[in-house]
Short mmCIF file of C-alpha atoms and ligand atoms in Angstrom, two decimals:
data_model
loop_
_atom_site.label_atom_id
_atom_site.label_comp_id
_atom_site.label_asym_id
_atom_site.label_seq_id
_atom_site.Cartn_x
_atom_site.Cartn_y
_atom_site.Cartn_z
CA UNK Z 1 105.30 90.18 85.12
CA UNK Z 2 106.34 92.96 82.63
CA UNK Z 3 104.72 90.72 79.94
CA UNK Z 4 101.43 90.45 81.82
CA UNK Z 5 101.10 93.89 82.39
CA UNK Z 6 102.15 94.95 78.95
CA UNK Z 7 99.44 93.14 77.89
CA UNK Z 8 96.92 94.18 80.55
CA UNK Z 9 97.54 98.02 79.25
CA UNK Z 10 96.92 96.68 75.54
CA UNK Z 11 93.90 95.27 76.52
CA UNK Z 12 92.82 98.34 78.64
CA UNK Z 13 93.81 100.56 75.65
CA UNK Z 14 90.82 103.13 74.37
CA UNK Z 15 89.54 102.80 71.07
CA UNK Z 16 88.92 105.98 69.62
CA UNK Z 17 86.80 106.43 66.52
CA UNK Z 18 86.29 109.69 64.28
CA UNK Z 19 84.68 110.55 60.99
CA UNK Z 20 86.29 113.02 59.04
CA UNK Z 21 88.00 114.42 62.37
CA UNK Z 22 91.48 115.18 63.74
CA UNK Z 23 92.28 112.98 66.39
CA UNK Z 24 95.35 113.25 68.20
CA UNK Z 25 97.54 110.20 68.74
CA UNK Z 26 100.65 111.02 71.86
CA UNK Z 27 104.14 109.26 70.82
CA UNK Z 28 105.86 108.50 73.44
CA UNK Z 29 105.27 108.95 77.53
CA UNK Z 30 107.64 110.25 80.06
CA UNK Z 31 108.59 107.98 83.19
CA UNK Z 32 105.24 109.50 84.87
CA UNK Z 33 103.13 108.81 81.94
CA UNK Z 34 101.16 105.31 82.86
CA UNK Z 35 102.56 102.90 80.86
CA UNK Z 36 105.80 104.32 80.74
CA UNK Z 37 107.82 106.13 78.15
CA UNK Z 38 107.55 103.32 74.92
CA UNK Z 39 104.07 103.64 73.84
CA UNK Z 40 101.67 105.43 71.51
CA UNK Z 41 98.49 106.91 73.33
CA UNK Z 42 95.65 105.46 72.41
CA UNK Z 43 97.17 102.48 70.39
CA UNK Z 44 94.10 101.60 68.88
CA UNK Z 45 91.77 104.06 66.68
CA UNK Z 46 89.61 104.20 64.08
CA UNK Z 47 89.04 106.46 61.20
CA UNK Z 48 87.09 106.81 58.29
CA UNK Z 49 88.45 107.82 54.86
CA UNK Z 50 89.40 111.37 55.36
CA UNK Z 51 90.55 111.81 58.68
CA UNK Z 52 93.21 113.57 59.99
CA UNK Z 53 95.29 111.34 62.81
CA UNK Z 54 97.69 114.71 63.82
CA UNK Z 55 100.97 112.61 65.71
CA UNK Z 56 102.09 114.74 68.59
CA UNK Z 57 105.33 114.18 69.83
CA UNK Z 58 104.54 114.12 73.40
CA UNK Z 59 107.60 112.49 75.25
CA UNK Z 60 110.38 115.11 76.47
CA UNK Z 61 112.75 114.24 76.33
CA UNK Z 62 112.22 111.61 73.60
CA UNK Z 63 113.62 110.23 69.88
CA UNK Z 64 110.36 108.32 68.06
CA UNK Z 65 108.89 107.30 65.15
CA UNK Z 66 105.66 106.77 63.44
CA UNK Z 67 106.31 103.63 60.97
CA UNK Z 68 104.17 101.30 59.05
CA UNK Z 69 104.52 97.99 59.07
CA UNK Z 70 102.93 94.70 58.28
CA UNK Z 71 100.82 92.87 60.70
CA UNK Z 72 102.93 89.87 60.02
CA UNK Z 73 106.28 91.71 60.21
CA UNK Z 74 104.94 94.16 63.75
CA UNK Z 75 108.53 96.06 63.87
CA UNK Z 76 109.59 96.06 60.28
CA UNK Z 77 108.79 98.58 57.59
CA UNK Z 78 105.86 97.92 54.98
CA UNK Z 79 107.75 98.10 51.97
CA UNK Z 80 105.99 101.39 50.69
CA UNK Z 81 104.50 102.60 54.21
CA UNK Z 82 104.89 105.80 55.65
CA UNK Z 83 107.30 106.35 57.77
CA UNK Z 84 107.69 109.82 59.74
CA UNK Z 85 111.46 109.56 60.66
CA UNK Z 86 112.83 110.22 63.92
CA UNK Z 87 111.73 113.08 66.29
CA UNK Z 88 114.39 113.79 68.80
CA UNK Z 89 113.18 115.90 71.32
CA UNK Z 90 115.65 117.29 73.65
CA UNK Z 91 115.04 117.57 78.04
CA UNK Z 92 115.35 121.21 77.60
CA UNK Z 93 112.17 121.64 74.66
CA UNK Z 94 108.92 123.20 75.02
CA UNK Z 95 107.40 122.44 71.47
CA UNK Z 96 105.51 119.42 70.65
CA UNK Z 97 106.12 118.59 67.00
CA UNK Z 98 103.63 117.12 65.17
CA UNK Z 99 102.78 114.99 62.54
CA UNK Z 100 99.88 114.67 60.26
CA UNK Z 101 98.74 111.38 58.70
CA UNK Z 102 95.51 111.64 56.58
CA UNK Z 103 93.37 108.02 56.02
CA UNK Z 104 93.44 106.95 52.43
CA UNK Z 105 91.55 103.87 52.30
CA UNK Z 106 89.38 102.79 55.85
CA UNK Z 107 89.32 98.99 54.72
CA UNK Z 108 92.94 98.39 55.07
CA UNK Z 109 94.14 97.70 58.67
CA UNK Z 110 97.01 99.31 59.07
CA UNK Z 111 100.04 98.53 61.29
CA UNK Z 112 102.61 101.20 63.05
CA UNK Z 113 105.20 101.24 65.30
CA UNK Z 114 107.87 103.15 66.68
CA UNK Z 115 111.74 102.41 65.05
CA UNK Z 116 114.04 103.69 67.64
CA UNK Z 117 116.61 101.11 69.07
CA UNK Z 118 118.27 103.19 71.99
CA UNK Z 119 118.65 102.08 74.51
CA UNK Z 120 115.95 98.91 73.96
CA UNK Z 121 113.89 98.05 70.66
CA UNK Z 122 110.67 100.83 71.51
CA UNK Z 123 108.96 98.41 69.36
CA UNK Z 124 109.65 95.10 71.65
CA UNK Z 125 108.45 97.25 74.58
CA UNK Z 126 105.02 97.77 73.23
CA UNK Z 127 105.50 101.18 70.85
CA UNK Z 128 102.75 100.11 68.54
CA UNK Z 129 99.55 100.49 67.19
CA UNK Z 130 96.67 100.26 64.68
CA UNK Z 131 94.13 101.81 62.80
CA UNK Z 132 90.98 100.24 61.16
CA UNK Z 133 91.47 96.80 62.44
CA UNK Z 134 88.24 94.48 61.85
CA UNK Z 135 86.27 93.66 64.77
CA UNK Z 136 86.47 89.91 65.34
CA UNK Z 137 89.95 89.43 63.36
CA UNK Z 138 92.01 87.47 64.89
CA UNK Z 139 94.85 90.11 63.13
CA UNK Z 140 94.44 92.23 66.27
CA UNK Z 141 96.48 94.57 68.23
CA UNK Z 142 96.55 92.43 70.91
CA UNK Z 143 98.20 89.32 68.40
CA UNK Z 144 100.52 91.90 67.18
CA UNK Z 145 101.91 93.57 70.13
CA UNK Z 146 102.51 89.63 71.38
CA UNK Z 147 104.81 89.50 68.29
CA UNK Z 148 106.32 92.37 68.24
CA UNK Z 149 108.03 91.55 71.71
CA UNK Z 150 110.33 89.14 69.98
CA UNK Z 151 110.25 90.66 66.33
CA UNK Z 152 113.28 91.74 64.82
CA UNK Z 153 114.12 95.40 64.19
CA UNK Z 154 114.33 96.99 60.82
CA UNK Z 155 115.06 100.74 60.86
CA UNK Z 156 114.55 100.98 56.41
CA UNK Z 157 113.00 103.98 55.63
CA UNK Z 158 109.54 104.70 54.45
CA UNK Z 159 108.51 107.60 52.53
CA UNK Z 160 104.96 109.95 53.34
CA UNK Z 161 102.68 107.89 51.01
CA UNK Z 162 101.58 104.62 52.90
CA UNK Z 163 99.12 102.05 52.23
CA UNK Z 164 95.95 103.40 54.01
CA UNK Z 165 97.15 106.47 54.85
CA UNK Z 166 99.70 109.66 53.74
CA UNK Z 167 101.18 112.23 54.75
CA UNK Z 168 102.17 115.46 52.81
CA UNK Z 169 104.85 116.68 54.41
CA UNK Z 170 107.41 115.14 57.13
CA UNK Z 171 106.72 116.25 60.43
CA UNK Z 172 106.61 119.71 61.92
CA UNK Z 173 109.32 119.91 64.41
CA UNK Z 174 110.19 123.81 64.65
CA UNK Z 175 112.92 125.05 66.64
CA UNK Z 176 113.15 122.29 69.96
CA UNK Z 177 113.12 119.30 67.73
CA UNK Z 178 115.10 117.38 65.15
CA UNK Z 179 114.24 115.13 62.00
CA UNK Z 180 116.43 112.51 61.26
CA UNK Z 181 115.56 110.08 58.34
CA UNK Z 182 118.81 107.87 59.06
CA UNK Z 183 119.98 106.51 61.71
CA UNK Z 184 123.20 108.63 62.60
CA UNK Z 185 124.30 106.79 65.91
CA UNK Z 186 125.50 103.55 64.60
CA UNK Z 187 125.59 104.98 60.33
CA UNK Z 188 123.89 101.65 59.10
CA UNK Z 189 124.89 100.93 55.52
CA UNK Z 190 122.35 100.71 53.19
CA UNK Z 191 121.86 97.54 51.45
CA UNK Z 192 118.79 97.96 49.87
CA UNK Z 193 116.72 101.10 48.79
CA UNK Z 194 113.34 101.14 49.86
CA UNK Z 195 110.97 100.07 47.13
CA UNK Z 196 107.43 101.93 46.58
CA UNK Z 197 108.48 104.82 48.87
CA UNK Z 198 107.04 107.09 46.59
CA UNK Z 199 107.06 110.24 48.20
CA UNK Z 200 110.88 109.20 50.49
CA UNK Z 201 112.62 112.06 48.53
CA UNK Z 202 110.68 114.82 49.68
CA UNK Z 203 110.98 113.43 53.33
CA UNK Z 204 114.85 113.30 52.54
CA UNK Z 205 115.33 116.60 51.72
CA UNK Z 206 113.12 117.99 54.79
CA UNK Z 207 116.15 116.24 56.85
CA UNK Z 208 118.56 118.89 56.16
CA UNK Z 209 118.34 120.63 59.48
CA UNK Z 210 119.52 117.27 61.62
CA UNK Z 211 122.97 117.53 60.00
CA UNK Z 212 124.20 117.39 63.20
CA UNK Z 213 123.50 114.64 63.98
CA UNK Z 214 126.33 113.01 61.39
CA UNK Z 215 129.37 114.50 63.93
CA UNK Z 216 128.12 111.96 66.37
CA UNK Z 217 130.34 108.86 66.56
CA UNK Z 218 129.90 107.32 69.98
CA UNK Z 219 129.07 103.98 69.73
CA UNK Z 220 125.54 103.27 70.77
CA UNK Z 221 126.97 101.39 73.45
CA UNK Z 222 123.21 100.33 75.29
CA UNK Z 223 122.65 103.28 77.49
CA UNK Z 224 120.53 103.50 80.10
CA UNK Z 225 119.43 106.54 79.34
CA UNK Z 226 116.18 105.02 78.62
CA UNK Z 227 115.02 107.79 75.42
CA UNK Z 228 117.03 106.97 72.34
CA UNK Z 229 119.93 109.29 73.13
CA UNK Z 230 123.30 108.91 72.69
CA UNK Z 231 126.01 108.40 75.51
CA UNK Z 232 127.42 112.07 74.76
CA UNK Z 233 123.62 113.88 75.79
CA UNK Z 234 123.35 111.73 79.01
CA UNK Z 235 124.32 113.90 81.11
CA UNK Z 236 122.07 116.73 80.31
CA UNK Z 237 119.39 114.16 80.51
CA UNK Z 238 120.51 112.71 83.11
CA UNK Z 239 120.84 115.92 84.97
CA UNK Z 240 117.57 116.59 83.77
CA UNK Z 241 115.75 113.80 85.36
CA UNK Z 242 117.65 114.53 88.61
CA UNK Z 243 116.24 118.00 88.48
CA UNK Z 244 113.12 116.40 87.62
CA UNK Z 245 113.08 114.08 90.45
CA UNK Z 246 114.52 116.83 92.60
CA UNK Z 247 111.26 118.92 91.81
CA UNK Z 248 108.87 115.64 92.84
CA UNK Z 249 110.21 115.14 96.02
C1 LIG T 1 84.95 113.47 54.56
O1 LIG T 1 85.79 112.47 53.98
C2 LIG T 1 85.39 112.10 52.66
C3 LIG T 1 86.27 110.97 52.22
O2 LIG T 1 87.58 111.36 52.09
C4 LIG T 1 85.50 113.31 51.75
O3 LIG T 1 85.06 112.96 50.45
C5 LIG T 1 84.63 114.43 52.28
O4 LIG T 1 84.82 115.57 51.51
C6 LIG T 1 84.98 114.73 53.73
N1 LIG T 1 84.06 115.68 54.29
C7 LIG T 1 84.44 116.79 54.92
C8 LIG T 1 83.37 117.66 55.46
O5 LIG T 1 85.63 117.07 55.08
C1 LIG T 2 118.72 122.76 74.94
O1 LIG T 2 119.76 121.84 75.18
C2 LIG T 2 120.64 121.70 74.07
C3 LIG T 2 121.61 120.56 74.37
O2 LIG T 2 122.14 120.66 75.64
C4 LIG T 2 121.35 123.04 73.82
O3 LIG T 2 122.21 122.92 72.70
C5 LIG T 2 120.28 124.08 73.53
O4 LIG T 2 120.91 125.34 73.39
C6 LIG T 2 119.27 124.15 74.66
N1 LIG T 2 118.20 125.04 74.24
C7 LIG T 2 117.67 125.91 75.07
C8 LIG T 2 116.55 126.74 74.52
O5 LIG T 2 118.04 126.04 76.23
C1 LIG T 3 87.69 104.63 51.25
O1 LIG T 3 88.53 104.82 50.12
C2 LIG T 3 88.98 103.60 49.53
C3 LIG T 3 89.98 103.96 48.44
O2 LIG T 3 89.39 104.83 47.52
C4 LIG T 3 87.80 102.81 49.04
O3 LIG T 3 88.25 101.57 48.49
C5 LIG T 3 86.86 102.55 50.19
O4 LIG T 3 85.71 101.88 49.76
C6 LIG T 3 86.46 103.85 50.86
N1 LIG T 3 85.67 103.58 52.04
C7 LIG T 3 84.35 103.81 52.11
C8 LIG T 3 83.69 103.49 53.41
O5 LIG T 3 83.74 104.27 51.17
C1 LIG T 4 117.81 109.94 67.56
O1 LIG T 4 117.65 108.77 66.81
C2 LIG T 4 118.31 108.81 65.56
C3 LIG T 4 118.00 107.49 64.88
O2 LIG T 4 118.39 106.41 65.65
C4 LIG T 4 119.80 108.98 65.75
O3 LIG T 4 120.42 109.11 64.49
C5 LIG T 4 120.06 110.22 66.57
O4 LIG T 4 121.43 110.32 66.83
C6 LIG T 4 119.28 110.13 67.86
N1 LIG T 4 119.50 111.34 68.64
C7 LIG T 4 120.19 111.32 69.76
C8 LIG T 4 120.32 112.63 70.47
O5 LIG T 4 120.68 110.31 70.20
CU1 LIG T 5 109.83 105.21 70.37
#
C-alpha cells in the first residue's frame, strides 16, 4: 500500500519549467505536508541553462540534503556532483535556509536526492528528484524513485560544482540552522576521498559553525523520531510535536 501510493504521488508530481528563472524547490514536508515529511516539492522540474533552482529548507523540524546522484546509482553520490550537506533545522526555528543551485548544462538529466539516514533512508522513502529529464526516456523519475526504494545508501560527500548544475556557496542557513558536511552521529570513517569534487573545500570550511555537532556520541540507535535527529534532541521534538498536536486538536 505505501508502495502504491508512493508511486501514485510520483506520478501526480508537477512539472515545473522556467527559463532563466528562480524556481523554488521545498526539502522536506512536515507530518501535515501531503506526502509526508521525506520528499522534495515538486520532484520534477525543468530548467534551461541559467536558471536559478533556490532549495528552501522547508521541513521544521528537519535534517536534509540536496545530493546528486546517478540515475543508475538513485541514493548514491555522482562522483563529482554537488552535494549541499546537511541542513538541520531545529522544532524551535523560524528561518528557512536556502540553497541556490544554478543550471550549467540543460542536456544533462540530472539526478538528486536527499542523504539523511535517521531514523529511515529519506532516500528509500521517496526524497528524490530530477531536473531536465527527456520526455519519452525510459530514465525517468518514476524508474528511479522505483529503485531508489531498495538502493543502498552512500552518505560521500560532494562538493558545489556538479555535473549540470553548481552552486557557489554552501547553503545559507543563518542563525536557526546548522551545516554539517559529515555525518557526526555515527563518525563514518572515510575510506575514500571524493574524486572530482572540485569546489568540496570551500563547502568544508563553510562547516565550521556545526562543530557541535562532533560532542554527540549517542548511537544512532533507529529513532522514531521520524526527522534525522539524534536520541538526545527527542524530547524537545518530541515535546514539540505534542505541543503541536496539542494546538490541532
Ligand atoms: C539566460 O541564460 C543564458 C544561459 O546561461 C545566459 O547566457 C543569459 O545571459 C541569461 N539571460 C538573462 C536575462 O539572465
Ligand atoms: C531552540 O532549541 C535549541 C535546542 O533545544 C536551543 O539550544 C535554542 O536555544 C533554541 N532557540 C531558541 C531561539 O529558542
Ligand atoms: C547549455 O550549456 C551547455 C554547456 O555549455 C551546452 O552544451 C548546451 O548546448 C546549452 N544548451 C542550450 C539549449 O544551448
Ligand atoms: C543531522 O544529520 C547529520 C548527518 O547525519 C548529523 O551529523 C547530525 O548529528 C544530525 N543532527 C541531529 C540533531 O541529529
Ligand atoms: Cu531528507
Amino acid at each position: 500500500m505505501r508502495f502504491a501510493s508512493a508511486v501514485v504521488a510520483l506520478v501526480a508530481a508537477a512539472v515545473v519549467s522556467a527559463q532563466n528563472q528562480t524556481i523554488t524547490v521545498n526539502v522536506g514536508g512536515t507530518s501535515d505536508t501531503p506526502g509526508g515529511i521525506f520528499q522534495f516539492m515538486p520532484n520534477s522540474l525543468t530548467a534551461a541553462n541559467g536558471s536559478v533552482i533556490t532549495f528552501t529548507f522547508s521541513g521544521i523540524p528537519g535534517n536534509h540534503s540536496v545530493t546528486q546522484s546517478t540515475f543508475a546509482a538513485p541514493c548514491s553520490p555522482f562522483q563529482g556532483g554537488f552535494d549541499s550537506g546537511w541542513v538541520e533545522i531545529l522544532a524551535n526555528s523560524t528561518t528557512l535556509p536556502e540553497w541556490q543551485l544554478t543550471i550549467t548544462n540543460d542536456q544533462v538529466p540530472i539526478w538528486f536526492y536527499c542523504k539523511q539516514k535517521l531514523p529511515v533512508v529519506h532516500c528509500n522513502s521517496g526524497m528524490l528528484g530530477a531536473i531536465n529529464v527527456k520526455e519519452g526516456s525510459a530514465n525517468n523519475l518514476e524508474a528511479f524513485a522505483k529503485a531508489a526504494q531498495t538502493a543502498a545508501l552512500d552518505m560521500h560527500e560532494g562538493g558545489l560544482v556538479g555535473i549540470g548544475a553548481s552552486a557557489s556557496a554552501p547553503p545559507d542557513v543563518g542563525d536557526g540552522a546548522t551545516l554539517f558536511t559529515t555525518d557526526s552521529a555515527t563518525a563514518p570513517p572515510q575510506t575514500a576521498a571524493p574524486t572530482g569534487g572540485s569546489a568540496s573545500g570551500g563547502a568544508s570550511g563553510a562547516s565550521g559553525a556545526s562543530g557541535g555537532g562532533a560532542t554527540q556520541t549517542d548511537a544512532p540507535g533507529g529513532s522514531a523520531v521520524g526527522l534525522g535527529f539524534n536520541p538526545a534532541l527527542m524530547v524537545t521534538v518530541l515535546f514539540g510535536a505534542v505541543a503541536g498536536a496539542a494546538l490541532v486538536f
